[in-house]
Amino acid sequence: MTVASGPRLLHAVSLLSEVADELVVRTVRDTHDAWAGRVHGVVRASIRSESRVAERVHRGVASGVYGGLGAGFRALSAGLGVLADLEVGPALEATTPGRVTNAAVNGIIGDRLARERPRLAVPLAVRRAGRDVAVRADDLRSAYPEATGRVAVLLHGLSESETSFDRHRDLVGATYADTLVDLGWTPVLLRANTGLPLRENGAALSGLLRDLTEAWPVEVERLALVGHSMGGLIIRAACAVRTDEPRSWDRLVSDVVTLGTPHLGAPLAGGVGAGARALTRLPETAAFGRILDQRSAGVLDLVHGLDDDVPPLPHARYHLVSATLTRSPRHPLGRALGDLLVRQPSAHGRSRRHPGLFPGADELHLPRAGHFDLLNDPRVHAALRGWLA
């Protein structure tokens, strides 16, 4: 098992300083300028020379204040970045809050981190006991001493990490990984940068699954893929990257389980974009619209999901799990909100335009449950025992 030199806490503080300049200072500045321009425009209508002088003085003072604040934040960000690169300070992922923060930030601006701050960008990796596991025979043998020929790969959703699958362990008494072990499977949890485009993550996942099945300690007989929310879309994108090799990893896939996956898009993701466009129409609110526009490519891909140009694997069995906040999915509130983030038809791959992306799939609906309840629910445990026994 190997551990790469991960980001330091100072890397995150450096990023925070940069964001404070870009979003906070510039947002306040632009909003202030817009309102000041409107007020001075009204006063200017009186054509009084003293009002024009006051306007110029006001703009000069404001420009100096905002310029100084911005320069200070940029200098602080650069200095902290240098210290972090020298390995000063604790590791960002040494604590649970640090790990949660890193996963959340990667979901929001992970594509930008990959370009500008690669130390903070989460690499797609196999995770075991809070560490990355190199996909090499010796490392896998050490990490999975009781490996079986049935491998179940679990992938989290947007702004989550592999620890998301531990949710409600204390209440339920077991995780999906525990249930899979009872059924004779070896669970392999992954962590991904969910801010990257779906298809880019899918190509990376395809390569990882190829390496994983080739280096696995024993011959892989069956491969099951389990994805929560965006994780299910990344899995579908990976399944579209196929080869003609007789022992290609995709030929080993017998089951695909998606938990609240927005196969045909999530309305909330589209609503954020609509809100950003509405805010940019007025100078006084345009800066806040730009904040909403700071969305990663991964978030943008959630607006429409993956259409039927990414078909299911013909030989695999699909198991689609949805939830609604109401008892019945036909309730007006349940139809509108679904599990609060994903509506039931999208989770089952059905719409007026697409009668069914997954013909013959098993479908499970959880009434009175939210999006994150899907991560560990007794009804899903029972379903897994039937689907993967």
mmCIF file of C-alpha atoms in Angstrom:
data_model
loop_
_atom_site.group_PDB
_atom_site.id
_atom_site.type_symbol
_atom_site.label_atom_id
_atom_site.label_comp_id
_atom_site.label_asym_id
_atom_site.label_seq_id
_atom_site.Cartn_x
_atom_site.Cartn_y
_atom_site.Cartn_z
ATOM 1 C CA MET A 1 0.000 0.000 0.000
ATOM 2 C CA THR A 2 1.439 3.338 -0.982
ATOM 3 C CA VAL A 3 0.663 6.843 0.144
ATOM 4 C CA ALA A 4 1.258 9.772 -2.142
ATOM 5 C CA SER A 5 2.241 13.113 -0.725
ATOM 6 C CA GLY A 6 -1.160 14.689 -0.360
ATOM 7 C CA PRO A 7 -2.234 18.294 0.027
ATOM 8 C CA ARG A 8 -1.471 20.230 3.192
ATOM 9 C CA LEU A 9 -3.923 22.273 5.199
ATOM 10 C CA LEU A 10 -2.078 25.391 4.000
ATOM 11 C CA HIS A 11 -2.950 24.483 0.400
ATOM 12 C CA ALA A 12 -6.614 24.800 1.346
ATOM 13 C CA VAL A 13 -6.054 28.081 3.192
ATOM 14 C CA SER A 14 -4.136 29.400 0.172
ATOM 15 C CA LEU A 15 -7.081 28.498 -2.052
ATOM 16 C CA LEU A 16 -9.455 30.158 0.402
ATOM 17 C CA SER A 17 -7.428 33.377 0.181
ATOM 18 C CA GLU A 18 -7.604 33.262 -3.608
ATOM 19 C CA VAL A 19 -11.336 32.679 -3.517
ATOM 20 C CA ALA A 20 -11.738 35.546 -1.045
ATOM 21 C CA ASP A 21 -10.160 37.846 -3.623
ATOM 22 C CA GLU A 22 -12.042 36.474 -6.628
ATOM 23 C CA LEU A 23 -15.491 36.067 -5.142
ATOM 24 C CA VAL A 24 -15.796 38.127 -1.980
ATOM 25 C CA VAL A 25 -13.743 41.252 -2.705
ATOM 26 C CA ARG A 26 -14.595 41.439 -6.402
ATOM 27 C CA THR A 27 -18.272 40.672 -5.775
ATOM 28 C CA VAL A 28 -18.565 43.408 -3.164
ATOM 29 C CA ARG A 29 -16.595 45.793 -5.400
ATOM 30 C CA ASP A 30 -18.686 45.179 -8.506
ATOM 31 C CA THR A 31 -21.962 45.329 -6.596
ATOM 32 C CA HIS A 32 -20.862 48.507 -4.858
ATOM 33 C CA ASP A 33 -19.823 50.090 -8.168
ATOM 34 C CA ALA A 34 -23.150 49.155 -9.772
ATOM 35 C CA TRP A 35 -25.239 50.663 -6.991
ATOM 36 C CA ALA A 36 -22.977 53.712 -6.734
ATOM 37 C CA GLY A 37 -23.303 54.246 -10.474
ATOM 38 C CA ARG A 38 -27.072 54.121 -10.222
ATOM 39 C CA VAL A 39 -27.160 56.568 -7.299
ATOM 40 C CA HIS A 40 -24.682 58.967 -8.893
ATOM 41 C CA GLY A 41 -26.611 58.709 -12.132
ATOM 42 C CA VAL A 42 -29.683 60.066 -10.373
ATOM 43 C CA VAL A 43 -27.667 62.835 -8.732
ATOM 44 C CA ARG A 44 -25.867 63.613 -11.976
ATOM 45 C CA ALA A 45 -29.200 64.438 -13.523
ATOM 46 C CA SER A 46 -29.179 67.651 -11.478
ATOM 47 C CA ILE A 47 -25.954 68.635 -13.342
ATOM 48 C CA ARG A 48 -24.281 69.951 -10.270
ATOM 49 C CA SER A 49 -20.509 70.106 -10.542
ATOM 50 C CA GLU A 50 -19.991 69.325 -6.856
ATOM 51 C CA SER A 51 -21.808 65.999 -7.283
ATOM 52 C CA ARG A 52 -19.454 65.021 -10.070
ATOM 53 C CA VAL A 53 -16.435 65.818 -7.914
ATOM 54 C CA ALA A 54 -17.915 63.726 -5.093
ATOM 55 C CA GLU A 55 -18.465 60.861 -7.495
ATOM 56 C CA ARG A 56 -14.843 60.916 -8.659
ATOM 57 C CA VAL A 57 -13.561 61.069 -5.071
ATOM 58 C CA HIS A 58 -15.840 58.195 -4.049
ATOM 59 C CA ARG A 59 -14.746 56.007 -6.935
ATOM 60 C CA GLY A 60 -11.068 56.772 -6.269
ATOM 61 C CA VAL A 61 -11.301 55.876 -2.569
ATOM 62 C CA ALA A 62 -13.320 52.719 -3.267
ATOM 63 C CA SER A 63 -10.914 51.605 -5.979
ATOM 64 C CA GLY A 64 -7.959 52.028 -3.620
ATOM 65 C CA VAL A 65 -9.623 50.090 -0.792
ATOM 66 C CA TYR A 66 -10.729 47.174 -2.965
ATOM 67 C CA GLY A 67 -7.407 47.116 -4.814
ATOM 68 C CA GLY A 68 -5.510 46.940 -1.532
ATOM 69 C CA LEU A 69 -7.686 44.160 -0.165
ATOM 70 C CA GLY A 70 -7.351 42.149 -3.356
ATOM 71 C CA ALA A 71 -3.570 42.567 -3.458
ATOM 72 C CA GLY A 72 -3.348 41.468 0.174
ATOM 73 C CA PHE A 73 -5.366 38.309 -0.403
ATOM 74 C CA ARG A 74 -3.332 37.444 -3.522
ATOM 75 C CA ALA A 75 -0.049 37.915 -1.663
ATOM 76 C CA LEU A 76 -1.303 35.802 1.238
ATOM 77 C CA SER A 77 -2.434 33.067 -1.164
ATOM 78 C CA ALA A 78 0.952 32.966 -2.903
ATOM 79 C CA GLY A 79 2.907 32.910 0.368
ATOM 80 C CA LEU A 80 0.806 30.142 1.886
ATOM 81 C CA GLY A 81 1.114 28.143 -1.335
ATOM 82 C CA VAL A 82 4.908 28.269 -1.136
ATOM 83 C CA LEU A 83 4.875 27.094 2.488
ATOM 84 C CA ALA A 84 2.431 24.296 1.675
ATOM 85 C CA ASP A 85 4.630 23.056 -1.185
ATOM 86 C CA LEU A 86 7.471 22.824 1.349
ATOM 87 C CA GLU A 87 5.271 20.390 3.351
ATOM 88 C CA VAL A 88 4.748 22.885 6.175
ATOM 89 C CA GLY A 89 1.760 22.184 8.408
ATOM 90 C CA PRO A 90 -0.547 19.183 8.804
ATOM 91 C CA ALA A 91 -1.931 17.133 5.931
ATOM 92 C CA LEU A 92 -5.355 18.292 4.785
ATOM 93 C CA GLU A 93 -6.802 14.791 5.014
ATOM 94 C CA ALA A 94 -5.429 14.074 8.476
ATOM 95 C CA THR A 95 -8.864 14.905 9.941
ATOM 96 C CA THR A 96 -12.433 14.104 8.974
ATOM 97 C CA PRO A 97 -13.364 17.781 8.410
ATOM 98 C CA GLY A 98 -10.329 18.128 6.124
ATOM 99 C CA ARG A 99 -11.347 15.095 4.057
ATOM 100 C CA VAL A 100 -14.937 16.298 3.779
ATOM 101 C CA THR A 101 -13.786 19.772 2.745
ATOM 102 C CA ASN A 102 -11.416 18.414 0.117
ATOM 103 C CA ALA A 103 -14.108 16.219 -1.419
ATOM 104 C CA ALA A 104 -16.628 19.071 -1.445
ATOM 105 C CA VAL A 105 -14.235 21.548 -3.060
ATOM 106 C CA ASN A 106 -13.274 19.009 -5.720
ATOM 107 C CA GLY A 107 -16.929 18.582 -6.616
ATOM 108 C CA ILE A 108 -17.479 22.327 -6.948
ATOM 109 C CA ILE A 109 -14.292 23.373 -8.799
ATOM 110 C CA GLY A 110 -12.412 20.115 -9.325
ATOM 111 C CA ASP A 111 -11.736 20.780 -12.998
ATOM 112 C CA ARG A 112 -10.109 24.085 -12.149
ATOM 113 C CA LEU A 113 -8.051 22.475 -9.379
ATOM 114 C CA ALA A 114 -6.755 19.895 -11.850
ATOM 115 C CA ARG A 115 -5.483 22.736 -14.059
ATOM 116 C CA GLU A 116 -4.300 25.268 -11.512
ATOM 117 C CA ARG A 117 -3.768 23.497 -8.170
ATOM 118 C CA PRO A 118 -3.082 19.824 -8.902
ATOM 119 C CA ARG A 119 -2.004 19.123 -5.318
ATOM 120 C CA LEU A 120 -5.592 19.762 -4.245
ATOM 121 C CA ALA A 121 -7.150 17.788 -7.105
ATOM 122 C CA VAL A 122 -8.268 14.344 -5.944
ATOM 123 C CA PRO A 123 -6.876 11.543 -8.127
ATOM 124 C CA LEU A 124 -9.098 8.626 -9.090
ATOM 125 C CA ALA A 125 -7.887 5.874 -6.802
ATOM 126 C CA VAL A 126 -8.717 2.685 -4.967
ATOM 127 C CA ARG A 127 -9.137 3.488 -1.283
ATOM 128 C CA ARG A 128 -8.618 1.251 1.706
ATOM 129 C CA ALA A 129 -8.507 2.367 5.353
ATOM 130 C CA GLY A 130 -8.291 6.009 4.343
ATOM 131 C CA ARG A 131 -5.335 5.542 1.997
ATOM 132 C CA ASP A 132 -4.774 5.197 -1.727
ATOM 133 C CA VAL A 133 -3.908 1.707 -2.903
ATOM 134 C CA ALA A 134 -1.688 1.411 -5.957
ATOM 135 C CA VAL A 135 -3.284 -0.829 -8.592
ATOM 136 C CA ARG A 136 -0.390 -3.286 -8.616
ATOM 137 C CA ALA A 137 -0.455 -6.969 -7.751
ATOM 138 C CA ASP A 138 1.645 -6.711 -4.587
ATOM 139 C CA ASP A 139 -0.230 -3.700 -3.243
ATOM 140 C CA LEU A 140 -3.632 -5.222 -3.963
ATOM 141 C CA ARG A 141 -2.620 -8.518 -2.377
ATOM 142 C CA SER A 142 -1.524 -6.661 0.747
ATOM 143 C CA ALA A 143 -4.671 -4.517 0.902
ATOM 144 C CA TYR A 144 -7.081 -7.387 0.145
ATOM 145 C CA PRO A 145 -5.577 -10.547 1.705
ATOM 146 C CA GLU A 146 -8.963 -12.329 1.492
ATOM 147 C CA ALA A 147 -9.719 -11.320 -2.103
ATOM 148 C CA THR A 148 -12.360 -13.347 -3.897
ATOM 149 C CA GLY A 149 -13.114 -13.769 -7.588
ATOM 150 C CA ARG A 150 -16.219 -11.605 -7.274
ATOM 151 C CA VAL A 151 -15.302 -7.917 -7.072
ATOM 152 C CA ALA A 152 -17.783 -5.127 -6.298
ATOM 153 C CA VAL A 153 -16.592 -1.589 -7.062
ATOM 154 C CA LEU A 154 -18.363 1.246 -5.229
ATOM 155 C CA LEU A 155 -18.179 4.859 -6.413
ATOM 156 C CA HIS A 156 -19.565 7.878 -4.562
ATOM 157 C CA GLY A 157 -21.452 10.916 -5.844
ATOM 158 C CA LEU A 158 -20.765 14.616 -6.304
ATOM 159 C CA SER A 159 -18.590 16.227 -3.608
ATOM 160 C CA GLU A 160 -18.462 12.966 -1.668
ATOM 161 C CA SER A 161 -15.738 10.459 -0.905
ATOM 162 C CA GLU A 162 -15.535 6.737 -0.241
ATOM 163 C CA THR A 163 -16.421 7.403 3.415
ATOM 164 C CA SER A 164 -19.917 8.437 2.291
ATOM 165 C CA PHE A 165 -20.774 4.743 2.137
ATOM 166 C CA ASP A 166 -20.285 4.610 5.927
ATOM 167 C CA ARG A 167 -23.303 6.861 6.402
ATOM 168 C CA HIS A 168 -25.769 5.584 9.046
ATOM 169 C CA ARG A 169 -23.522 2.628 9.884
ATOM 170 C CA ASP A 170 -24.327 3.148 13.574
ATOM 171 C CA LEU A 171 -28.073 3.093 12.899
ATOM 172 C CA VAL A 172 -28.249 0.294 10.331
ATOM 173 C CA GLY A 173 -25.503 -1.847 11.857
ATOM 174 C CA ALA A 174 -23.746 -2.534 8.560
ATOM 175 C CA THR A 175 -22.713 -0.889 5.314
ATOM 176 C CA TYR A 176 -23.260 -2.057 1.761
ATOM 177 C CA ALA A 177 -19.644 -3.206 1.777
ATOM 178 C CA ASP A 178 -20.382 -5.416 4.801
ATOM 179 C CA THR A 179 -23.371 -6.958 3.037
ATOM 180 C CA LEU A 180 -21.289 -7.600 -0.073
ATOM 181 C CA VAL A 181 -18.673 -9.403 2.020
ATOM 182 C CA ASP A 182 -21.419 -11.607 3.492
ATOM 183 C CA LEU A 183 -22.452 -12.494 -0.081
ATOM 184 C CA GLY A 184 -18.924 -13.540 -1.040
ATOM 185 C CA TRP A 185 -17.923 -10.361 -2.855
ATOM 186 C CA THR A 186 -14.831 -8.264 -2.218
ATOM 187 C CA PRO A 187 -15.862 -4.593 -2.026
ATOM 188 C CA VAL A 188 -13.443 -2.071 -3.530
ATOM 189 C CA LEU A 189 -14.203 1.556 -2.755
ATOM 190 C CA LEU A 190 -12.990 4.319 -5.050
ATOM 191 C CA ARG A 191 -12.540 8.051 -4.703
ATOM 192 C CA ALA A 192 -12.803 10.427 -7.650
ATOM 193 C CA ASN A 193 -12.590 14.116 -8.492
ATOM 194 C CA THR A 194 -16.272 14.681 -9.207
ATOM 195 C CA GLY A 195 -15.630 18.137 -10.639
ATOM 196 C CA LEU A 196 -14.157 16.679 -13.820
ATOM 197 C CA PRO A 197 -16.351 16.059 -16.891
ATOM 198 C CA LEU A 198 -18.311 12.814 -16.751
ATOM 199 C CA ARG A 199 -16.703 11.330 -19.833
ATOM 200 C CA GLU A 200 -13.200 12.219 -18.653
ATOM 201 C CA ASN A 201 -13.879 10.494 -15.346
ATOM 202 C CA GLY A 202 -15.423 7.595 -17.243
ATOM 203 C CA ALA A 203 -12.316 7.108 -19.377
ATOM 204 C CA ALA A 204 -10.134 7.211 -16.257
ATOM 205 C CA LEU A 205 -12.393 4.703 -14.495
ATOM 206 C CA SER A 206 -12.251 2.378 -17.481
ATOM 207 C CA GLY A 207 -8.466 2.392 -17.318
ATOM 208 C CA LEU A 208 -8.489 1.787 -13.570
ATOM 209 C CA LEU A 209 -10.916 -1.148 -13.885
ATOM 210 C CA ARG A 210 -8.731 -2.637 -16.622
ATOM 211 C CA ASP A 211 -5.672 -2.438 -14.384
ATOM 212 C CA LEU A 212 -7.612 -3.634 -11.334
ATOM 213 C CA THR A 213 -8.960 -6.778 -12.982
ATOM 214 C CA GLU A 214 -5.566 -7.605 -14.493
ATOM 215 C CA ALA A 215 -3.650 -7.150 -11.218
ATOM 216 C CA TRP A 216 -6.287 -8.619 -8.877
ATOM 217 C CA PRO A 217 -4.783 -11.303 -6.575
ATOM 218 C CA VAL A 218 -7.110 -14.006 -7.948
ATOM 219 C CA GLU A 219 -8.847 -14.421 -11.274
ATOM 220 C CA VAL A 220 -11.906 -12.163 -11.475
ATOM 221 C CA GLU A 221 -15.065 -14.148 -12.193
ATOM 222 C CA ARG A 222 -17.682 -11.422 -11.821
ATOM 223 C CA LEU A 223 -17.567 -7.660 -11.528
ATOM 224 C CA ALA A 224 -20.357 -5.589 -9.990
ATOM 225 C CA LEU A 225 -20.440 -1.789 -10.188
ATOM 226 C CA VAL A 226 -22.297 0.226 -7.560
ATOM 227 C CA GLY A 227 -22.667 3.999 -7.934
ATOM 228 C CA HIS A 228 -24.414 6.585 -5.819
ATOM 229 C CA SER A 229 -25.756 9.644 -7.667
ATOM 230 C CA MET A 230 -23.041 10.961 -10.023
ATOM 231 C CA GLY A 231 -21.067 7.786 -9.348
ATOM 232 C CA GLY A 232 -23.625 5.885 -11.416
ATOM 233 C CA LEU A 233 -23.136 8.269 -14.340
ATOM 234 C CA ILE A 234 -19.350 7.900 -14.186
ATOM 235 C CA ILE A 235 -19.824 4.124 -14.224
ATOM 236 C CA ARG A 236 -22.038 4.388 -17.318
ATOM 237 C CA ALA A 237 -19.458 6.627 -18.995
ATOM 238 C CA ALA A 238 -16.775 4.032 -18.220
ATOM 239 C CA CYS A 239 -18.885 1.263 -19.720
ATOM 240 C CA ALA A 240 -18.987 3.223 -22.979
ATOM 241 C CA VAL A 241 -15.183 2.925 -23.226
ATOM 242 C CA ARG A 242 -15.015 -0.633 -24.446
ATOM 243 C CA THR A 243 -12.535 -2.761 -26.340
ATOM 244 C CA ASP A 244 -12.657 -5.987 -28.328
ATOM 245 C CA GLU A 245 -10.261 -7.790 -25.997
ATOM 246 C CA PRO A 246 -11.694 -11.176 -24.952
ATOM 247 C CA ARG A 247 -10.850 -10.560 -21.279
ATOM 248 C CA SER A 248 -11.737 -6.866 -21.234
ATOM 249 C CA TRP A 249 -13.026 -5.735 -17.825
ATOM 250 C CA ASP A 250 -16.440 -4.768 -19.198
ATOM 251 C CA ARG A 251 -17.086 -8.384 -20.216
ATOM 252 C CA LEU A 252 -16.749 -9.352 -16.556
ATOM 253 C CA VAL A 253 -19.518 -6.976 -15.432
ATOM 254 C CA SER A 254 -22.562 -8.958 -14.357
ATOM 255 C CA ASP A 255 -24.432 -6.293 -12.377
ATOM 256 C CA VAL A 256 -24.702 -2.494 -12.248
ATOM 257 C CA VAL A 257 -26.453 -0.887 -9.274
ATOM 258 C CA THR A 258 -27.275 2.829 -9.350
ATOM 259 C CA LEU A 259 -28.537 4.645 -6.250
ATOM 260 C CA GLY A 260 -30.382 7.872 -7.008
ATOM 261 C CA THR A 261 -28.417 8.430 -10.203
ATOM 262 C CA PRO A 262 -29.724 11.279 -12.419
ATOM 263 C CA HIS A 263 -29.484 9.276 -15.631
ATOM 264 C CA LEU A 264 -31.507 11.908 -17.485
ATOM 265 C CA GLY A 265 -30.376 14.909 -15.473
ATOM 266 C CA ALA A 266 -31.103 16.667 -12.186
ATOM 267 C CA PRO A 267 -33.441 19.683 -12.075
ATOM 268 C CA LEU A 268 -31.486 21.370 -9.279
ATOM 269 C CA ALA A 269 -28.341 21.524 -11.415
ATOM 270 C CA GLY A 270 -30.283 23.181 -14.195
ATOM 271 C CA GLY A 271 -31.979 25.522 -11.746
ATOM 272 C CA VAL A 272 -28.629 26.854 -10.560
ATOM 273 C CA GLY A 273 -27.717 27.738 -14.146
ATOM 274 C CA ALA A 274 -31.033 29.472 -14.708
ATOM 275 C CA GLY A 275 -30.560 31.438 -11.488
ATOM 276 C CA ALA A 276 -27.072 32.513 -12.555
ATOM 277 C CA ARG A 277 -28.359 33.746 -15.904
ATOM 278 C CA ALA A 278 -31.177 35.674 -14.242
ATOM 279 C CA LEU A 279 -28.815 37.388 -11.805
ATOM 280 C CA THR A 280 -26.425 38.521 -14.534
ATOM 281 C CA ARG A 281 -29.148 40.543 -16.245
ATOM 282 C CA LEU A 282 -28.854 43.367 -13.716
ATOM 283 C CA PRO A 283 -25.567 45.139 -12.916
ATOM 284 C CA GLU A 284 -26.459 45.171 -9.214
ATOM 285 C CA THR A 285 -26.740 41.357 -9.051
ATOM 286 C CA ALA A 286 -24.379 40.314 -11.860
ATOM 287 C CA ALA A 287 -21.533 39.575 -9.440
ATOM 288 C CA PHE A 288 -23.691 37.054 -7.568
ATOM 289 C CA GLY A 289 -24.551 35.403 -10.864
ATOM 290 C CA ARG A 290 -20.841 34.957 -11.530
ATOM 291 C CA ILE A 291 -20.506 33.196 -8.167
ATOM 292 C CA LEU A 292 -23.163 30.676 -9.207
ATOM 293 C CA ASP A 293 -21.364 30.260 -12.518
ATOM 294 C CA GLN A 294 -18.263 28.986 -10.703
ATOM 295 C CA ARG A 295 -19.508 25.454 -11.262
ATOM 296 C CA SER A 296 -17.336 22.581 -12.313
ATOM 297 C CA ALA A 297 -17.754 20.666 -15.555
ATOM 298 C CA GLY A 298 -18.992 17.759 -13.459
ATOM 299 C CA VAL A 299 -21.853 19.829 -12.048
ATOM 300 C CA LEU A 300 -22.729 21.100 -15.520
ATOM 301 C CA ASP A 301 -22.890 17.511 -16.788
ATOM 302 C CA LEU A 302 -25.546 16.759 -14.177
ATOM 303 C CA VAL A 303 -28.007 19.067 -15.930
ATOM 304 C CA HIS A 304 -28.744 16.517 -18.672
ATOM 305 C CA GLY A 305 -27.072 13.324 -17.420
ATOM 306 C CA LEU A 306 -26.222 10.746 -20.083
ATOM 307 C CA ASP A 307 -28.634 10.064 -22.936
ATOM 308 C CA ASP A 308 -29.114 6.854 -24.868
ATOM 309 C CA ASP A 309 -25.864 7.547 -26.707
ATOM 310 C CA VAL A 310 -24.352 5.707 -23.721
ATOM 311 C CA PRO A 311 -26.280 2.414 -23.869
ATOM 312 C CA PRO A 312 -26.215 -0.199 -21.087
ATOM 313 C CA LEU A 313 -23.928 -3.203 -21.298
ATOM 314 C CA PRO A 314 -25.975 -5.849 -23.131
ATOM 315 C CA HIS A 315 -24.889 -8.736 -20.908
ATOM 316 C CA ALA A 316 -25.180 -6.975 -17.510
ATOM 317 C CA ARG A 317 -28.190 -6.812 -15.226
ATOM 318 C CA TYR A 318 -29.142 -3.271 -14.127
ATOM 319 C CA HIS A 319 -30.657 -2.496 -10.736
ATOM 320 C CA LEU A 320 -32.035 1.046 -10.380
ATOM 321 C CA VAL A 321 -32.853 2.508 -6.968
ATOM 322 C CA SER A 322 -34.821 5.735 -6.504
ATOM 323 C CA ALA A 323 -36.334 7.589 -3.573
ATOM 324 C CA THR A 324 -38.981 10.240 -3.004
ATOM 325 C CA LEU A 325 -39.667 12.420 0.006
ATOM 326 C CA THR A 326 -43.292 11.299 -0.151
ATOM 327 C CA ARG A 327 -44.806 7.873 0.331
ATOM 328 C CA SER A 328 -45.990 7.711 -3.259
ATOM 329 C CA PRO A 329 -43.857 8.835 -6.201
ATOM 330 C CA ARG A 330 -47.092 10.039 -7.827
ATOM 331 C CA HIS A 331 -47.691 12.605 -5.088
ATOM 332 C CA PRO A 332 -47.301 16.119 -6.585
ATOM 333 C CA LEU A 333 -44.477 16.942 -4.164
ATOM 334 C CA GLY A 334 -42.762 13.636 -4.829
ATOM 335 C CA ARG A 335 -43.048 14.146 -8.577
ATOM 336 C CA ALA A 336 -41.588 17.648 -8.351
ATOM 337 C CA LEU A 337 -38.785 17.065 -5.839
ATOM 338 C CA GLY A 338 -38.062 13.354 -6.012
ATOM 339 C CA ASP A 339 -35.465 12.639 -3.328
ATOM 340 C CA LEU A 340 -34.795 16.419 -3.179
ATOM 341 C CA LEU A 341 -32.010 16.229 -5.771
ATOM 342 C CA VAL A 342 -33.109 13.593 -8.313
ATOM 343 C CA ARG A 343 -36.585 12.780 -9.568
ATOM 344 C CA GLN A 344 -37.731 9.191 -9.809
ATOM 345 C CA PRO A 345 -38.102 9.025 -13.629
ATOM 346 C CA SER A 346 -34.507 10.213 -14.059
ATOM 347 C CA ALA A 347 -33.251 7.695 -11.488
ATOM 348 C CA HIS A 348 -35.017 4.944 -13.467
ATOM 349 C CA GLY A 349 -33.888 6.262 -16.844
ATOM 350 C CA ARG A 350 -37.347 7.107 -18.136
ATOM 351 C CA SER A 351 -38.874 10.218 -19.664
ATOM 352 C CA ARG A 352 -41.297 11.132 -22.429
ATOM 353 C CA ARG A 353 -38.404 11.349 -24.825
ATOM 354 C CA HIS A 354 -36.759 8.188 -23.486
ATOM 355 C CA PRO A 355 -39.301 5.478 -22.601
ATOM 356 C CA GLY A 356 -36.585 3.412 -20.970
ATOM 357 C CA LEU A 357 -32.796 3.488 -21.075
ATOM 358 C CA PHE A 358 -32.571 0.176 -19.237
ATOM 359 C CA PRO A 359 -35.082 -2.341 -20.603
ATOM 360 C CA GLY A 360 -35.664 -5.239 -18.226
ATOM 361 C CA ALA A 361 -33.900 -3.550 -15.305
ATOM 362 C CA ASP A 362 -34.855 -4.173 -11.694
ATOM 363 C CA GLU A 363 -36.378 -1.084 -10.085
ATOM 364 C CA LEU A 364 -36.621 -0.294 -6.385
ATOM 365 C CA HIS A 365 -38.344 2.778 -4.954
ATOM 366 C CA LEU A 366 -37.749 3.941 -1.375
ATOM 367 C CA PRO A 367 -40.683 6.011 -0.070
ATOM 368 C CA ARG A 368 -40.104 8.853 2.391
ATOM 369 C CA ALA A 369 -36.369 8.883 1.841
ATOM 370 C CA GLY A 370 -33.914 11.538 0.749
ATOM 371 C CA HIS A 371 -31.004 11.453 -1.658
ATOM 372 C CA PHE A 372 -28.397 10.634 0.954
ATOM 373 C CA ASP A 373 -30.562 8.035 2.681
ATOM 374 C CA LEU A 374 -29.831 5.904 -0.387
ATOM 375 C CA LEU A 375 -26.250 5.495 0.822
ATOM 376 C CA ASN A 376 -27.218 3.020 3.519
ATOM 377 C CA ASP A 377 -30.797 1.818 3.761
ATOM 378 C CA PRO A 378 -32.016 -1.573 5.072
ATOM 379 C CA ARG A 379 -34.269 -1.976 2.025
ATOM 380 C CA VAL A 380 -31.275 -1.647 -0.283
ATOM 381 C CA HIS A 381 -29.359 -4.167 1.832
ATOM 382 C CA ALA A 382 -32.213 -6.632 1.336
ATOM 383 C CA ALA A 383 -32.305 -5.920 -2.407
ATOM 384 C CA LEU A 384 -28.570 -6.469 -2.753
ATOM 385 C CA ARG A 385 -28.920 -9.873 -1.144
ATOM 386 C CA GLY A 386 -31.434 -10.792 -3.821
ATOM 387 C CA TRP A 387 -29.623 -9.234 -6.745
ATOM 388 C CA LEU A 388 -26.052 -10.319 -5.977
ATOM 389 C CA ALA A 389 -26.487 -13.577 -4.080
#
